[in-house]
XYZ file of C-alpha atoms in Angstrom:
233
model
C -37.803 27.613 -5.771
C -36.812 30.449 -8.073
C -38.963 29.149 -10.902
C -42.045 29.156 -8.670
C -41.330 32.582 -7.286
C -40.121 34.272 -10.421
C -43.287 36.327 -11.026
C -43.059 37.758 -7.532
C -39.386 38.202 -6.901
C -38.882 41.682 -8.326
C -42.017 42.521 -6.330
C -41.166 44.861 -3.593
C -40.048 48.252 -4.899
C -43.518 49.795 -4.804
C -46.417 49.724 -2.337
C -49.924 50.848 -1.748
C -50.893 52.645 1.403
C -54.545 52.618 0.380
C -54.901 48.810 0.412
C -56.123 48.738 3.937
C -58.843 51.292 3.195
C -60.660 49.277 0.546
C -64.101 48.639 1.892
C -65.735 45.207 1.796
C -69.463 45.520 2.642
C -70.939 43.179 5.222
C -74.082 41.700 3.709
C -76.351 38.752 4.225
C -77.227 35.929 1.863
C -80.669 35.185 0.524
C -82.566 32.014 -0.362
C -79.639 29.730 0.639
C -77.388 31.062 -2.129
C -74.383 33.265 -1.357
C -71.275 34.574 -2.953
C -67.887 35.471 -1.477
C -64.554 36.688 -2.732
C -61.727 34.929 -0.833
C -59.095 37.306 -2.245
C -60.995 40.313 -0.911
C -61.257 38.700 2.489
C -57.515 38.059 2.660
C -56.741 41.503 1.293
C -58.819 43.158 4.052
C -57.713 40.870 6.861
C -56.412 42.903 9.760
C -53.781 40.303 10.391
C -52.523 40.615 6.777
C -52.489 44.404 6.887
C -50.518 44.470 10.170
C -48.147 41.761 9.025
C -47.374 43.455 5.709
C -46.719 46.693 7.609
C -44.309 44.814 9.886
C -42.560 43.294 6.870
C -42.165 46.816 5.321
C -40.509 47.994 8.550
C -38.263 44.965 9.023
C -36.987 45.074 5.445
C -36.902 48.808 4.949
C -33.222 48.871 4.049
C -33.620 46.123 1.464
C -36.701 47.750 0.015
C -34.796 51.001 -0.494
C -31.994 49.075 -2.166
C -34.437 47.346 -4.474
C -35.945 50.699 -5.416
C -32.563 52.043 -6.293
C -31.631 48.965 -8.291
C -34.937 49.174 -10.219
C -34.062 52.728 -11.204
C -30.718 51.525 -12.461
C -32.382 48.729 -14.339
C -34.666 51.218 -16.101
C -31.606 53.228 -17.220
C -29.868 50.111 -18.471
C -33.046 48.992 -20.294
C -33.208 52.328 -22.105
C -29.626 51.822 -23.211
C -30.339 48.319 -24.521
C -33.592 49.267 -26.227
C -31.984 50.705 -29.350
C -35.193 50.854 -31.387
C -37.136 52.599 -28.652
C -40.049 50.088 -28.502
C -39.698 49.566 -24.762
C -38.884 45.913 -25.271
C -35.329 44.508 -25.118
C -35.033 41.747 -27.655
C -32.388 39.013 -27.627
C -30.765 40.672 -30.630
C -30.514 43.959 -28.743
C -29.019 42.172 -25.709
C -26.487 40.332 -27.886
C -25.489 43.647 -29.560
C -24.371 45.055 -26.217
C -23.181 42.050 -24.110
C -21.451 44.164 -21.424
C -24.543 46.234 -20.810
C -26.725 43.129 -20.810
C -24.479 41.484 -18.232
C -24.903 44.514 -15.942
C -28.661 44.268 -16.401
C -28.722 40.602 -15.477
C -26.473 41.203 -12.483
C -28.872 43.835 -11.135
C -31.851 41.601 -11.777
C -30.160 38.869 -9.689
C -29.498 41.362 -6.930
C -33.151 42.292 -6.907
C -34.137 38.686 -6.708
C -31.809 38.000 -3.830
C -33.053 41.056 -1.855
C -36.665 40.347 -2.665
C -36.721 36.680 -1.741
C -36.989 36.952 2.064
C -39.636 39.699 1.697
C -41.773 37.730 -0.671
C -41.413 34.523 1.403
C -42.630 36.446 4.440
C -45.673 37.657 2.537
C -46.382 34.151 1.326
C -46.173 32.798 4.823
C -48.573 35.443 6.143
C -51.139 34.460 3.492
C -50.630 30.715 4.086
C -51.500 31.152 7.741
C -54.659 33.029 6.849
C -55.610 30.449 4.139
C -55.324 27.685 6.754
C -58.138 29.276 8.767
C -60.188 30.657 5.889
C -62.222 27.438 5.567
C -63.192 27.610 9.242
C -64.296 31.265 8.916
C -66.303 30.448 5.855
C -67.937 27.474 7.604
C -69.012 29.680 10.478
C -70.798 31.960 8.083
C -72.330 29.067 6.082
C -73.773 27.570 9.275
C -74.960 30.798 10.775
C -76.772 31.865 7.580
C -77.851 28.400 6.508
C -76.136 28.776 3.131
C -76.739 25.862 0.773
C -74.718 27.099 -2.190
C -71.557 29.292 -2.139
C -70.148 30.673 -5.385
C -67.708 33.311 -6.456
C -69.275 36.666 -7.645
C -68.095 35.971 -11.174
C -70.409 32.968 -11.362
C -73.433 35.227 -11.356
C -74.796 37.303 -14.191
C -76.926 39.135 -11.643
C -77.243 39.006 -7.826
C -78.920 41.214 -5.299
C -76.766 42.921 -2.734
C -77.821 40.543 -0.010
C -76.130 37.569 -1.672
C -72.553 38.696 -0.955
C -71.227 37.424 2.400
C -67.644 38.507 1.840
C -67.815 40.939 4.724
C -69.258 38.310 7.067
C -66.381 35.974 6.301
C -63.892 38.801 6.834
C -65.401 39.480 10.254
C -65.125 35.747 11.154
C -61.510 35.534 9.904
C -60.499 38.593 11.851
C -61.832 36.995 15.013
C -60.257 33.606 14.327
C -56.856 35.017 13.253
C -56.246 38.376 14.879
C -52.494 38.179 14.152
C -49.967 36.049 12.257
C -46.195 35.688 12.314
C -44.010 37.096 9.556
C -41.095 34.747 9.978
C -41.410 31.596 7.862
C -39.876 28.322 9.000
C -36.429 27.324 7.879
C -36.409 26.050 4.314
C -39.990 27.217 3.861
C -41.522 26.627 0.400
C -44.911 28.159 -0.380
C -47.671 26.053 -1.782
C -48.690 26.856 -5.335
C -52.141 28.074 -4.282
C -50.476 30.563 -1.896
C -48.264 31.894 -4.771
C -51.303 32.265 -6.968
C -53.468 34.076 -4.449
C -50.511 36.281 -3.544
C -50.313 37.332 -7.168
C -54.036 38.052 -7.310
C -53.964 40.153 -4.160
C -50.964 42.113 -5.443
C -52.876 42.902 -8.639
C -55.778 44.166 -6.559
C -53.405 46.380 -4.590
C -51.902 47.733 -7.781
C -55.404 48.513 -9.181
C -56.333 50.308 -5.929
C -53.162 52.410 -6.108
C -53.814 53.318 -9.724
C -57.385 54.252 -8.951
C -56.311 56.415 -5.991
C -53.683 58.168 -8.127
C -56.238 58.863 -10.843
C -58.654 60.229 -8.311
C -56.033 62.427 -6.716
C -54.953 63.733 -10.126
C -58.567 64.533 -11.086
C -58.906 66.567 -7.902
C -55.657 68.352 -8.560
C -53.904 66.820 -5.622
C -50.550 65.118 -5.553
C -50.788 61.311 -5.310
C -49.724 59.801 -2.003
C -46.379 58.008 -2.167
C -46.613 54.245 -2.079
C -45.321 52.201 0.781
C -42.787 49.596 -0.251
C -43.349 45.824 -0.198
C -47.147 45.972 -0.469
C -47.262 44.908 -4.026
C -45.134 43.312 -6.710
C -44.394 44.821 -10.065
C -42.681 43.350 -13.043
C -39.151 44.161 -13.952
């Protein structure tokens, strides 16, 4: 499983408190053609927001340990990066084998601590994805939609074409809550892993935007909540 999860495993040292505040407008389609953004629906799902918050609380100790380990990794990385290009090459690692072994050991610790957290997030998203189609179908039937595309498929579309908010409302009704405890030996589907990564990127972007806005206004940025988003090592 590690190969499938690798991009997400060191993923829980940072978080975004602003993710739940990102607005998705509720709009109606026109002329039988509509667009929707599934990732935005899942991101804004009340069940996801509540479940991620519960995961943060349940794994608070592990999240703090991961944060500490990431700080130690950064220090080790600086020691290994002898040419100062912020990239540890194989030659630099070979030049300081003892330091590199420490680095790898801490990476493995982060992986082990992160795994149950990331699996819980995957399971949350999988439960929502299982009902997403039903929520989408409700909107398609109610609005007599003939063609549904992603927003990226359009060069131009009027505001009334986007039904993301309508699908969000339907999904919130169909799935008001999900469980955060995956079954024993749970392995996420590849589509779940991929959409998890997309949502995490959206959360990162929202956090960065909020930080820039706060800085522009001369206000300190709000601290991030752990386990909302992944970040690379």
